[in-house]
Coordinates of C-alpha atoms in Angstrom, one line a residue:
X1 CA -240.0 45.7 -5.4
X2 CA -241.7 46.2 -8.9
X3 CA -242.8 49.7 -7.7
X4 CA -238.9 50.4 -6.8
X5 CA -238.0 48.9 -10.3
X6 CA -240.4 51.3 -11.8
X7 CA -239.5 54.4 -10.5
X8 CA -235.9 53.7 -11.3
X9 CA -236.5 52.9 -14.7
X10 CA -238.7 56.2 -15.1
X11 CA -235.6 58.3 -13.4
X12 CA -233.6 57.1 -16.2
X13 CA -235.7 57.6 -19.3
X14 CA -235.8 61.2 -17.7
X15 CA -232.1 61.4 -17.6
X16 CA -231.7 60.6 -21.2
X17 CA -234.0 63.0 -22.4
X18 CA -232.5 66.1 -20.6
X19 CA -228.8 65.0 -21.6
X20 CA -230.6 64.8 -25.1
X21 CA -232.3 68.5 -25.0
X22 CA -228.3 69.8 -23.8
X23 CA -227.0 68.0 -27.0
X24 CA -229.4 69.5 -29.3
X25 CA -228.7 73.0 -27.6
X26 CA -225.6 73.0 -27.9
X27 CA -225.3 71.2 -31.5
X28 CA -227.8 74.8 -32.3
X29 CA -225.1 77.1 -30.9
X30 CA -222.5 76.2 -32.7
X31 CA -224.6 75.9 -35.7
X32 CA -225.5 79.8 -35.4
X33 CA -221.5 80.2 -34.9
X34 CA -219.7 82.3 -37.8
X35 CA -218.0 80.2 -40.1
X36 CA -214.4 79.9 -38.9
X37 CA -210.7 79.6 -41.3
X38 CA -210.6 77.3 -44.3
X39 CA -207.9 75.2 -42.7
X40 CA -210.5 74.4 -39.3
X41 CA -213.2 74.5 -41.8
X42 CA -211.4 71.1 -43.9
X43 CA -210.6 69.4 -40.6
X44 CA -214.4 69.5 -39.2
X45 CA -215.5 67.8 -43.0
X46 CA -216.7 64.1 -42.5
X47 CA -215.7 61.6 -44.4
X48 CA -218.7 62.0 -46.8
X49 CA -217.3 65.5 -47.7
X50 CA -220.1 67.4 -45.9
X51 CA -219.8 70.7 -43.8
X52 CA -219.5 70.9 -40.2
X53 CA -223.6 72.3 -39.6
X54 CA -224.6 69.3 -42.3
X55 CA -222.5 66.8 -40.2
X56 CA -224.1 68.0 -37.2
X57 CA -227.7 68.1 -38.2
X58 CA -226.7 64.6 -39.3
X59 CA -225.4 63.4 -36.0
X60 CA -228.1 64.7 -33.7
X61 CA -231.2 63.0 -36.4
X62 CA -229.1 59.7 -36.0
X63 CA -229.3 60.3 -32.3
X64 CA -232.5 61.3 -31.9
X65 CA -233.6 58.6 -33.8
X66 CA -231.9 56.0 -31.9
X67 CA -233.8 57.3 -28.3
X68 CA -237.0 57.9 -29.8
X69 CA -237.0 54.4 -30.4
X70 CA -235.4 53.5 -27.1
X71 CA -238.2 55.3 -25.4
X72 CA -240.8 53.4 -27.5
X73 CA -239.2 50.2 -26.3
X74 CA -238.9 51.0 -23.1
X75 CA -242.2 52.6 -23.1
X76 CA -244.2 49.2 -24.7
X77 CA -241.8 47.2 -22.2
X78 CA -243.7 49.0 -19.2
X79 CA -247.1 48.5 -20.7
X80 CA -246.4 44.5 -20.8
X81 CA -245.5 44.5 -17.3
X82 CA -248.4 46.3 -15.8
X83 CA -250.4 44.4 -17.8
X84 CA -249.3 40.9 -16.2
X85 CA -249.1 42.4 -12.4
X86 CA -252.6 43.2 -12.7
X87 CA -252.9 39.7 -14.3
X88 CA -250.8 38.1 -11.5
X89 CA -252.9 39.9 -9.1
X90 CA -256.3 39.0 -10.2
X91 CA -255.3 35.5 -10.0
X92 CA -254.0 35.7 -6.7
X93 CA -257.6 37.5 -5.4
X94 CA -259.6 35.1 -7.2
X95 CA -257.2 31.7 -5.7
X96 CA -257.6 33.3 -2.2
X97 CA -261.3 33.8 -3.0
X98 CA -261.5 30.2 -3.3
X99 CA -259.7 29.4 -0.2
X100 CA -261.5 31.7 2.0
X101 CA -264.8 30.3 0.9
X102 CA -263.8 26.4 0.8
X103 CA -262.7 27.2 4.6
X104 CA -258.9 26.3 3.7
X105 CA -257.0 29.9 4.0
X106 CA -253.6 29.3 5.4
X107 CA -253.3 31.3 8.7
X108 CA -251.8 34.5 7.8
X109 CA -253.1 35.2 3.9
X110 CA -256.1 36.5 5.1
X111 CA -254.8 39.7 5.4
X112 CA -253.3 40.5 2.3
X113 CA -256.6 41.4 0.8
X114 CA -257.8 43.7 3.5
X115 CA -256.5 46.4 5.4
X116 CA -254.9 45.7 9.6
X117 CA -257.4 47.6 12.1
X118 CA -257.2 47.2 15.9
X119 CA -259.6 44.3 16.1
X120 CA -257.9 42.4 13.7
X121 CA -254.5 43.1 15.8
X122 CA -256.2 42.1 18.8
X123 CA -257.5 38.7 17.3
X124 CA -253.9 38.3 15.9
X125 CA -252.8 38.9 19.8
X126 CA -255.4 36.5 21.3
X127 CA -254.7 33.6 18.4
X128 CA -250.6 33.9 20.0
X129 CA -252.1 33.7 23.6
X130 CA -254.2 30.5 22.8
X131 CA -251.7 29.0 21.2
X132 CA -248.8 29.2 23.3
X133 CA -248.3 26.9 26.2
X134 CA -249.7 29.2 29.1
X135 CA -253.4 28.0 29.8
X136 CA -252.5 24.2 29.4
X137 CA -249.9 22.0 28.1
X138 CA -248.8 20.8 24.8
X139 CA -247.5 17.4 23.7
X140 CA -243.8 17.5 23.3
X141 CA -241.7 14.8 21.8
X142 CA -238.9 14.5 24.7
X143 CA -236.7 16.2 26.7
X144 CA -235.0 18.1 24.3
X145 CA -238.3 20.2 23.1
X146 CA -238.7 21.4 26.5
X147 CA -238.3 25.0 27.0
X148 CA -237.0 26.0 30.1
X149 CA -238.3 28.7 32.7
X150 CA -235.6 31.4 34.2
X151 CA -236.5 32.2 37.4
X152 CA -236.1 36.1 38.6
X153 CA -236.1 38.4 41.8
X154 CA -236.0 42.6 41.4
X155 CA -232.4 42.1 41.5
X156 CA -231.2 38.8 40.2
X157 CA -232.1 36.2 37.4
X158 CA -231.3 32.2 37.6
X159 CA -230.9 30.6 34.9
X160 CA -229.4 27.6 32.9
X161 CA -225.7 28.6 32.1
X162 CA -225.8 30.4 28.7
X163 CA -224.0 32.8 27.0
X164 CA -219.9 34.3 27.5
X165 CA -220.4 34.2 31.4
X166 CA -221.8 31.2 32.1
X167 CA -223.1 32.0 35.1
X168 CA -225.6 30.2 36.7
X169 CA -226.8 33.8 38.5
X170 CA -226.4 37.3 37.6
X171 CA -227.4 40.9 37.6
X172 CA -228.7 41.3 34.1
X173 CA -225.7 43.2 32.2
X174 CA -228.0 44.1 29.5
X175 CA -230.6 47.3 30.2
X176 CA -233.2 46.2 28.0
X177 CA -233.2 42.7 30.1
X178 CA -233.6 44.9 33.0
X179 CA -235.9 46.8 31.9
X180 CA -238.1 44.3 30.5
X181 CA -238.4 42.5 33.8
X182 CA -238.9 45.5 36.1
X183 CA -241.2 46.8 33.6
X184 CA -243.3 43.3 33.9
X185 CA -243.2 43.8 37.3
X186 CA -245.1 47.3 37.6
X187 CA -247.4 45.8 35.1
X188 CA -248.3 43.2 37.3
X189 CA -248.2 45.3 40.3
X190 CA -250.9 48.1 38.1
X191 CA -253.2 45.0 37.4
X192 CA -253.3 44.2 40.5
X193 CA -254.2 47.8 42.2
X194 CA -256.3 48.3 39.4
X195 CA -260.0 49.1 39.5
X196 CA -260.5 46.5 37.2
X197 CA -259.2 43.8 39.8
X198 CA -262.3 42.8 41.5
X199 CA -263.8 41.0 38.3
X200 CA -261.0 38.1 39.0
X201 CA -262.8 37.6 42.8
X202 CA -259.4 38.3 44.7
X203 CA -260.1 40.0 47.8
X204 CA -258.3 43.1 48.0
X205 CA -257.2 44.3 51.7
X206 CA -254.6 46.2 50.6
X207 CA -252.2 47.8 48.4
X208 CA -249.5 46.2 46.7
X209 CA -245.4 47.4 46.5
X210 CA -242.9 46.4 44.7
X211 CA -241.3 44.3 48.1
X212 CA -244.4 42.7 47.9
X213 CA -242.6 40.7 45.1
X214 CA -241.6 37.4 45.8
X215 CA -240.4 35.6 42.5
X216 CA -241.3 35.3 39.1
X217 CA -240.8 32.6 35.8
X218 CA -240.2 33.8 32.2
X219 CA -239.7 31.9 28.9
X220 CA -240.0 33.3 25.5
X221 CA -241.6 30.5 22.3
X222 CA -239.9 31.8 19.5
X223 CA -243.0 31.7 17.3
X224 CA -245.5 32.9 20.4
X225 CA -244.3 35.4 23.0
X226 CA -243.1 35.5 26.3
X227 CA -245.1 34.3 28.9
X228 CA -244.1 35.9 33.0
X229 CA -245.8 33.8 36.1
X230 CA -245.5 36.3 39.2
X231 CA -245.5 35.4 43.0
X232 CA -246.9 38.1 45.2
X233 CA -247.4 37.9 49.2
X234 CA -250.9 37.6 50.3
X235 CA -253.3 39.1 52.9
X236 CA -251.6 36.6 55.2
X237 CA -247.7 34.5 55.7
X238 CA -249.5 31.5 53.9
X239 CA -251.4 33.6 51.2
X240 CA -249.6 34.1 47.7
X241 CA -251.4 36.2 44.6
X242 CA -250.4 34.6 41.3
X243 CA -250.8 37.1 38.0
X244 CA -249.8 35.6 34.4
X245 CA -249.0 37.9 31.8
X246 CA -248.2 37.1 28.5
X247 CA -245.9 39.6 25.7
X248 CA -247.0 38.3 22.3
X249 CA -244.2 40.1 20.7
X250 CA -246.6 43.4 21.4
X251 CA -248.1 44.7 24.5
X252 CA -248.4 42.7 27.2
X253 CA -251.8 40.7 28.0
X254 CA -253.0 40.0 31.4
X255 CA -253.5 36.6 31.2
X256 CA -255.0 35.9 34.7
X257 CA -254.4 36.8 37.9
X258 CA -255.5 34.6 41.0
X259 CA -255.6 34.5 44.7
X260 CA -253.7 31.0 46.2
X261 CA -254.7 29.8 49.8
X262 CA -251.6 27.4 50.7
X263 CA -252.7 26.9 54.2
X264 CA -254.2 23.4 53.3
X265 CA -251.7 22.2 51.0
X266 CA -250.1 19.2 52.6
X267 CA -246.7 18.1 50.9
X268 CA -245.9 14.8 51.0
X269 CA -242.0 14.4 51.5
X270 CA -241.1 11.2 49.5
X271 CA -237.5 9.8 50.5
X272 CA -236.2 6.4 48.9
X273 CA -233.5 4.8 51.7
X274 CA -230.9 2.4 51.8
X275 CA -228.1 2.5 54.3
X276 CA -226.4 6.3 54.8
X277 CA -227.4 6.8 58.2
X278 CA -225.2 9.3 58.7
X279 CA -227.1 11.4 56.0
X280 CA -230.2 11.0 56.7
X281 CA -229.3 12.4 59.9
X282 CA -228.1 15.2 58.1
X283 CA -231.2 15.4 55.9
X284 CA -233.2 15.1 59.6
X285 CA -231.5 18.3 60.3
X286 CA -233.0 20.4 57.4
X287 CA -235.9 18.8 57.3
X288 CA -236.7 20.0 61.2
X289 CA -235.8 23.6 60.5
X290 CA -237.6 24.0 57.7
X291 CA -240.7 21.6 57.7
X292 CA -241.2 21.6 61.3
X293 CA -239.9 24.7 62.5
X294 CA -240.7 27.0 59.4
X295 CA -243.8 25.4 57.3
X296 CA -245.9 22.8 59.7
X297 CA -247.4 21.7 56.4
X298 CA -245.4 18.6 55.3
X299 CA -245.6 14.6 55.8
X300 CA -242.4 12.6 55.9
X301 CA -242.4 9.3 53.8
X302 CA -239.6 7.1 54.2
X303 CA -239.5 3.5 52.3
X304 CA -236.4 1.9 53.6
X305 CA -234.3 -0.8 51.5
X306 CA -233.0 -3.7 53.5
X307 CA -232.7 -4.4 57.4
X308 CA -228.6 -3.0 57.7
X309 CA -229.2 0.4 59.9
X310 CA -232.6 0.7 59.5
X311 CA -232.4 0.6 63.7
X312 CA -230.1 3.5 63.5
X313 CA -233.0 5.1 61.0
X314 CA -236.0 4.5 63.4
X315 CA -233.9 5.9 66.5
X316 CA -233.3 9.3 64.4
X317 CA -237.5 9.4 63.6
X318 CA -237.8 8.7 67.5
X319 CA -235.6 11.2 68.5
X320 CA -237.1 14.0 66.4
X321 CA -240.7 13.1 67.7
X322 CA -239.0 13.3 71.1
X323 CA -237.9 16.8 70.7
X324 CA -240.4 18.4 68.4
X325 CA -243.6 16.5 68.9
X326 CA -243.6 16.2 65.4
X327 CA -245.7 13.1 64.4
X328 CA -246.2 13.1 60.9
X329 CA -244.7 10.8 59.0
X330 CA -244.5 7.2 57.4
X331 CA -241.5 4.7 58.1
X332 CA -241.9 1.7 55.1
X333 CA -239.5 -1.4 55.1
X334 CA -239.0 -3.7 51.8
X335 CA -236.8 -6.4 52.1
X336 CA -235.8 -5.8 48.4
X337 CA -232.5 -4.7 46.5
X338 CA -232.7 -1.0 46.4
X339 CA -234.7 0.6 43.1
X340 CA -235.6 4.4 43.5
X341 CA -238.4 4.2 41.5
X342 CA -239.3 1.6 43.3
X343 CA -239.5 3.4 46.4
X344 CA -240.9 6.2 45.1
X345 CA -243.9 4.3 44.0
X346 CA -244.4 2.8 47.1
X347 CA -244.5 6.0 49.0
X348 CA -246.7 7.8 46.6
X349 CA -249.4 4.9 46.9
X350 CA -249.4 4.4 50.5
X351 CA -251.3 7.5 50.8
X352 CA -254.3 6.2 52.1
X353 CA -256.3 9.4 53.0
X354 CA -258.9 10.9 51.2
X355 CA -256.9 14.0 50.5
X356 CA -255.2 14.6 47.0
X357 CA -251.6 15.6 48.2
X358 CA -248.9 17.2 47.0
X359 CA -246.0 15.0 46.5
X360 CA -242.3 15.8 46.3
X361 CA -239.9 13.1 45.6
X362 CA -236.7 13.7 46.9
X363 CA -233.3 12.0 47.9
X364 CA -231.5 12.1 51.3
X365 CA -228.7 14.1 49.7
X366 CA -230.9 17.4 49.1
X367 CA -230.8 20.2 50.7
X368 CA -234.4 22.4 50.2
X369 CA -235.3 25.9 52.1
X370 CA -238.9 27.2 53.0
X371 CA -238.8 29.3 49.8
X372 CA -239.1 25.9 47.8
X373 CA -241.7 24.4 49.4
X374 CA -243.6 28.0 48.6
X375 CA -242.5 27.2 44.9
X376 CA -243.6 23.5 45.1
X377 CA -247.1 24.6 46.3
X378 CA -247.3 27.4 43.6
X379 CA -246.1 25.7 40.6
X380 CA -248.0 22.4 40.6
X381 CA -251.6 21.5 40.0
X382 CA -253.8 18.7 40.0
X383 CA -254.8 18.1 36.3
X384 CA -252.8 21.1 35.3
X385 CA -249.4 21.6 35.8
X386 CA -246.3 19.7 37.4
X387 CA -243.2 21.3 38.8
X388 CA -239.6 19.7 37.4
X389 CA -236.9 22.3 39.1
X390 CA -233.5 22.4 38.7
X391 CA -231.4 21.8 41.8
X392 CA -227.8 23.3 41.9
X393 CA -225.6 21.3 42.3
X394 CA -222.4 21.5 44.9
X395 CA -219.4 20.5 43.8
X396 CA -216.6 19.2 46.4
X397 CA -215.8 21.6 48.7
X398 CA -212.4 20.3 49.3
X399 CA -211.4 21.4 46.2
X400 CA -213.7 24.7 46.4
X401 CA -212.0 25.2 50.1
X402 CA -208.8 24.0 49.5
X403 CA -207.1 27.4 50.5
X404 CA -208.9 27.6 53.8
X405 CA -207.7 25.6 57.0
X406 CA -211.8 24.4 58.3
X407 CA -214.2 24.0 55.2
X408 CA -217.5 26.9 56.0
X409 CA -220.7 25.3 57.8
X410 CA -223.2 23.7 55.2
X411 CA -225.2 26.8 54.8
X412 CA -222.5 28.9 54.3
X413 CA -221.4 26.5 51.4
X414 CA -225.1 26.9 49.9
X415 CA -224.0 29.8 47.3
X416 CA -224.9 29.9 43.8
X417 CA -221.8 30.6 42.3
X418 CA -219.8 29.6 38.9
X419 CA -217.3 28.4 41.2
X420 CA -219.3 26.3 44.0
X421 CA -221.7 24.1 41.9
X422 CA -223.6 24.0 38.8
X423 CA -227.0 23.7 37.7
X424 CA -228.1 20.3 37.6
X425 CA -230.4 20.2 34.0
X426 CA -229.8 17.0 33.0
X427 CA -231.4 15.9 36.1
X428 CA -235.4 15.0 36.6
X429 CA -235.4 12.7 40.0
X430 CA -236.5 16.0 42.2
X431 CA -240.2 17.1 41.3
X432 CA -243.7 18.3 43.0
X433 CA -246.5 16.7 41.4
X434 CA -250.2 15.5 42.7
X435 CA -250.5 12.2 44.0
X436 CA -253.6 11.9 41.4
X437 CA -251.4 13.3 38.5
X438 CA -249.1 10.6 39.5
X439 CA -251.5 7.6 39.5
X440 CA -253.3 8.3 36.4
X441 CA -250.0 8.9 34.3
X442 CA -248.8 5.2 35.4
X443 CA -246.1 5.9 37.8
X444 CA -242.5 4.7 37.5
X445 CA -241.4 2.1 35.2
X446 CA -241.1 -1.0 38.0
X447 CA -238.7 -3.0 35.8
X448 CA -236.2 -0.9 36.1
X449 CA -233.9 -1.8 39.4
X450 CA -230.9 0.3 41.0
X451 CA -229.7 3.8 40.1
X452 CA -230.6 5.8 37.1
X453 CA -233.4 6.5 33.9
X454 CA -236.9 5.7 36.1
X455 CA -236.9 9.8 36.6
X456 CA -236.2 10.4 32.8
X457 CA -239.3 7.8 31.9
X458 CA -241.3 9.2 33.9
X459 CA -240.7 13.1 33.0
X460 CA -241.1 11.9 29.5
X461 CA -244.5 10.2 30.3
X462 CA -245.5 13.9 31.5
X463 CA -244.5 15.5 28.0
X464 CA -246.1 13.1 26.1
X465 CA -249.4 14.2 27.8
X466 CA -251.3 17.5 28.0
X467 CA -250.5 18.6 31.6
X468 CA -247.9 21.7 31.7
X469 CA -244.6 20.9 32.9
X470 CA -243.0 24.1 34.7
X471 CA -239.0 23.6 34.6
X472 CA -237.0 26.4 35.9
X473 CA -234.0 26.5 38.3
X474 CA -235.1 26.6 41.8
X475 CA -233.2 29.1 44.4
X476 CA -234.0 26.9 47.3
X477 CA -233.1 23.7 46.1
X478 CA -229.3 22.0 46.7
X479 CA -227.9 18.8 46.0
X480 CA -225.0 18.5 48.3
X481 CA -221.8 17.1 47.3
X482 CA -220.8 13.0 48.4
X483 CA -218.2 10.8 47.6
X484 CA -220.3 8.7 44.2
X485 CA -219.8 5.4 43.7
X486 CA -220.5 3.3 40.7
X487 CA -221.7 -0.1 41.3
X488 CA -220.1 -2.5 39.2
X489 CA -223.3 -4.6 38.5
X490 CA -224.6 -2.3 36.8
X491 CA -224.8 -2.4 33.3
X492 CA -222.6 -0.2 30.5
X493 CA -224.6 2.2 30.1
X494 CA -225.9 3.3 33.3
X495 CA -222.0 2.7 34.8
X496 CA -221.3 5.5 32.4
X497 CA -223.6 8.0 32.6
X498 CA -223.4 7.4 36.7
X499 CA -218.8 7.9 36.0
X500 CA -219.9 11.2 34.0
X501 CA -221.5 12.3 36.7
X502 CA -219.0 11.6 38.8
X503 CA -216.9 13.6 36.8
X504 CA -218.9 16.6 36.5
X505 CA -219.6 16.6 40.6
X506 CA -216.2 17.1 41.2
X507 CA -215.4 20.7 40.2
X508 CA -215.6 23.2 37.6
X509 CA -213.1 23.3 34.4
X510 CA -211.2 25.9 35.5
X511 CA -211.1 24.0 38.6
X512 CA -209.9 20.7 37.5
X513 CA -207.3 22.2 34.8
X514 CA -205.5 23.7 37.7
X515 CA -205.5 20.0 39.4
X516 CA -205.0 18.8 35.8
X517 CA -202.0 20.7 35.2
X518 CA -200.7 21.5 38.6
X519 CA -197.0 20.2 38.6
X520 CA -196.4 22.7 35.4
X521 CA -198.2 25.9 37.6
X522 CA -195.9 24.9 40.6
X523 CA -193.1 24.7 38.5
X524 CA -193.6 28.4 36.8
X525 CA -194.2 29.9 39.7
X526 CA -191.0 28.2 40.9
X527 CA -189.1 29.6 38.0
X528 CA -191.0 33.4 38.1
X529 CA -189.4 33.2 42.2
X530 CA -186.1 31.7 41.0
X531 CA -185.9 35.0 38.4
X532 CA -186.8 37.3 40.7
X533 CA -184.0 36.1 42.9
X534 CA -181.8 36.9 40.4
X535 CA -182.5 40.3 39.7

């Protein structure tokens, strides 16, 4: 800025004195000039009565005496200034002199007395990767610190619903979006046909492609870099190659890149109960197609409320062992008033073998594919990380399907569309975390009874402490839609947070403004046919 200041005070010292050499030039050719008619000659007189050259000569010493000592001022006034910037500058070496050798430099500073090289750019990189949240977790106040994960395929990206659209999927409109994620992509997949791969002991047996690509999860820290975790099929249908890279706002970093052995990672399928046979007949139903049929690799737990259709509940269990041989999995009966957490609790510590499992606590309602249990297993890790997805959420699909004479079959319904649900992200009841994770961060609060806030406490509990918590939406995960109801025991503010849910279950905006609003639609359209008649 001074420099700037300078140079633009210099241009104009230069100006002056070339309009001041024209001046005198011409003041000296019209001095040489032959003396013109008495009657011009009386009008050029001054008012002292001298001649036109004497009032000249007069003129341009006045002048010239008026920027000589301009230039002097301005000249002295340039002098002062250097003067203090080298003062000014001194001080500041010698104060970060002191700093640097009292070991109390601010971060940053201590490059304004030395030129950037490669290393120091590199350290610069390295200090962004360690501090970012992509090794371990950080400590975060609450809920509302938490920066989610978007979730992305080569062709789509799910995430929470920002922007105009609002869309809870899309094809990224923007090209460098696109470009940025493909580009991470055949990063990951150049890493990882690299020569260099064999120093992170994955063993390779063969090449990788991009269809090799499963799914990845991105999130950008403002102050870090962008961190991408990429899915990758393995050697074999339950082997998975992880590869973390990290952008801090520069190249990308390979961060680390690991082979993952699934085949003896046992979920535990937690399911609190009370009543809803019909449901959890339902939930039977997906549970045998994709646990039993698709992944062989899960436990059922269900801790039942009560004593009303729990017959009804054992007869479904029977009748699946009956016709799938399948065998694993708990029944638990409390004689209690129904309390999620409650249940949840109970499940997770009836685990009485020796194995650390994986646990996912889920309701009756929910609707999961094999794909999530892939992401369960991926995205949680005893002592490390715990996996928080977002579920979308369907909303009534009589008012969805209104136009249509049969509503579709339930897994035509599960689309993610603007118009068929909505992403759930106020929601923390579904997660996949380790049973020892679990125990040694306290459980559920027990106090609290009925519907509501034990999640929340408990997701808190997790960003309060150092483990990572991965929250993304999930793909695979579905919270299908059922007629809510909101006790009347419970207490204000639970009864309205359960009716605002409620609310928001029902349909989208758009959705419920045409119910809103629906006698004055029917009546234009009535009046458009009624006009059309006419003419």
């Amino acid at each position: 800025m001074f420099k700037r200041w300078l140079l633009a005070l210099v241009a104009r010292v230069g100006l002056i004195v070339l309009g001041l050499c024209c001046c005198l030039s011409l003041f000296y050719l019209l001095a040489c000039k032959k003396p013109v008619s008495h009657s011009s000659q009386q009008s050029l007189l001054w008012s002292g009565g001298a001649t036109s050259k004497e009032g000249y000569m007069a003129l341009l010493q006045e002048r010239e005496d008026s920027h000589r000592h301009y230039i002097n001022s301005l000249t002295k006034q340039i002098a002062q200034l250097k003067e203090a910037l080298q003062e000014r500058t001194q001080q500041l070496q010698e104060s970060l002199d002191k700093a640097k050798t009292k070991g109390i430099l601010p971060q940053g500073l201590e490059s304004l007395h030395k030129t950037p090289t490669q290393s120091d750019l590199k350290e610069f990189f390295r200090s962004q990767l360690n501090q970012a949240e992509v090794n371990s977790g950080v400590k975060l106040p609450s809920e509302y610190a938490v920066i989610p994960f978007d979730t992305f395929t080569l062709r789509r990206v799910y995430q929470l619903e920002t922007g105009l659209t609002r869309h809870p999927e899309e094809r990224p409109a923007r090209r460098d979006r696109r470009d940025e994620l493909i580009g991470t992509v055949e990063t990951a997949l150049h890493v990882l046909n690299g020569p260099q791969q064999h120093t992170d002991n994955i063993r390779r047996k063969r090449t990788y492609a991009p269809s090799d690509f499963i799914e990845g999860l991105t999130r950008t820290e403002r102050d870090r870099g962008t961190v991408y975790e990429l899915m990758f099929k393995g050697d074999g249908p339950q082997d998975f190659t992880q590869i973390v890279l990290f952008r801090p706002f520069g190249p990308v970093m390979k961060v680390k890149s690991e082979s993952v052995d699934t085949h003896r990672m046992l979920i535990n399928v937690i399911v609190p109960l009370s009543k809803r046979a019909d449901t959890f007949r339902q939930f039977i139903n997906n549970f045998r197609e994709v646990c039993i049929q698709q992944d062989g690799r899960v436990h059922l737990t269900v801790v039942y409320f009560g004593r009303d259709q729990i017959d009804q509940v054992k007869a479904t269990l029977d009748q699946t062992t009956r016709e799938t041989r399948f065998r694993s999995f708990t029944l638990i009966q409390l004689n209690e008033e129904f309390s999620r957490g409650r249940g949840l609790d109970v499940g997770a510590r009836a685990w009485r073998r020796s194995q650390n499992v994986l646990l996912f606590f889920c309701d009756v309602d929910i609707h999961f594919t094999a794909d999530f249990l892939t992401s369960c297993r991926l995205n949680a890790e005893p002592g490390k990380k715990v996996y928080y997805p977002v579920l979308f959420s369907q909303y009534n699909p009589s008012i969805i399907y209104s136009n249509q004479t049969l509503l579709p079959s339930v897994h035509q319904q599960l689309v993610i569309r603007k118009e068929t649900g909505f992403w759930r992200d106020f929601g923390f009841g579904m997660t996949c975390q380790y049973r020892s994770d679990f125990i040694n961060i306290g459980g559920f609060d027990r106090s609290i009874k009925g519907w509501g806030l034990e999640d929340v406490h408990l997701y808190r509990k997790y960003l309060h402490s150092k483990l990572m918590v991965i929250r993304s939406p999930s793909r695979g995960l579905f919270h299908l839609w059922h007629e809510k109801n909101c006790a009347d025991e419970l207490p204000p503010d639970k009864y309205k947070m359960c009716m605002q849910t409620k609310a928001m279950s029902e349909a989208s905006h758009g959705q419920l403004g045409e119910l809103f609003f629906k006698r004055e639609i029917e009546a234009h359209l009535n009046s458009m046919k009624q006009i059309n008649k006419d003419n």
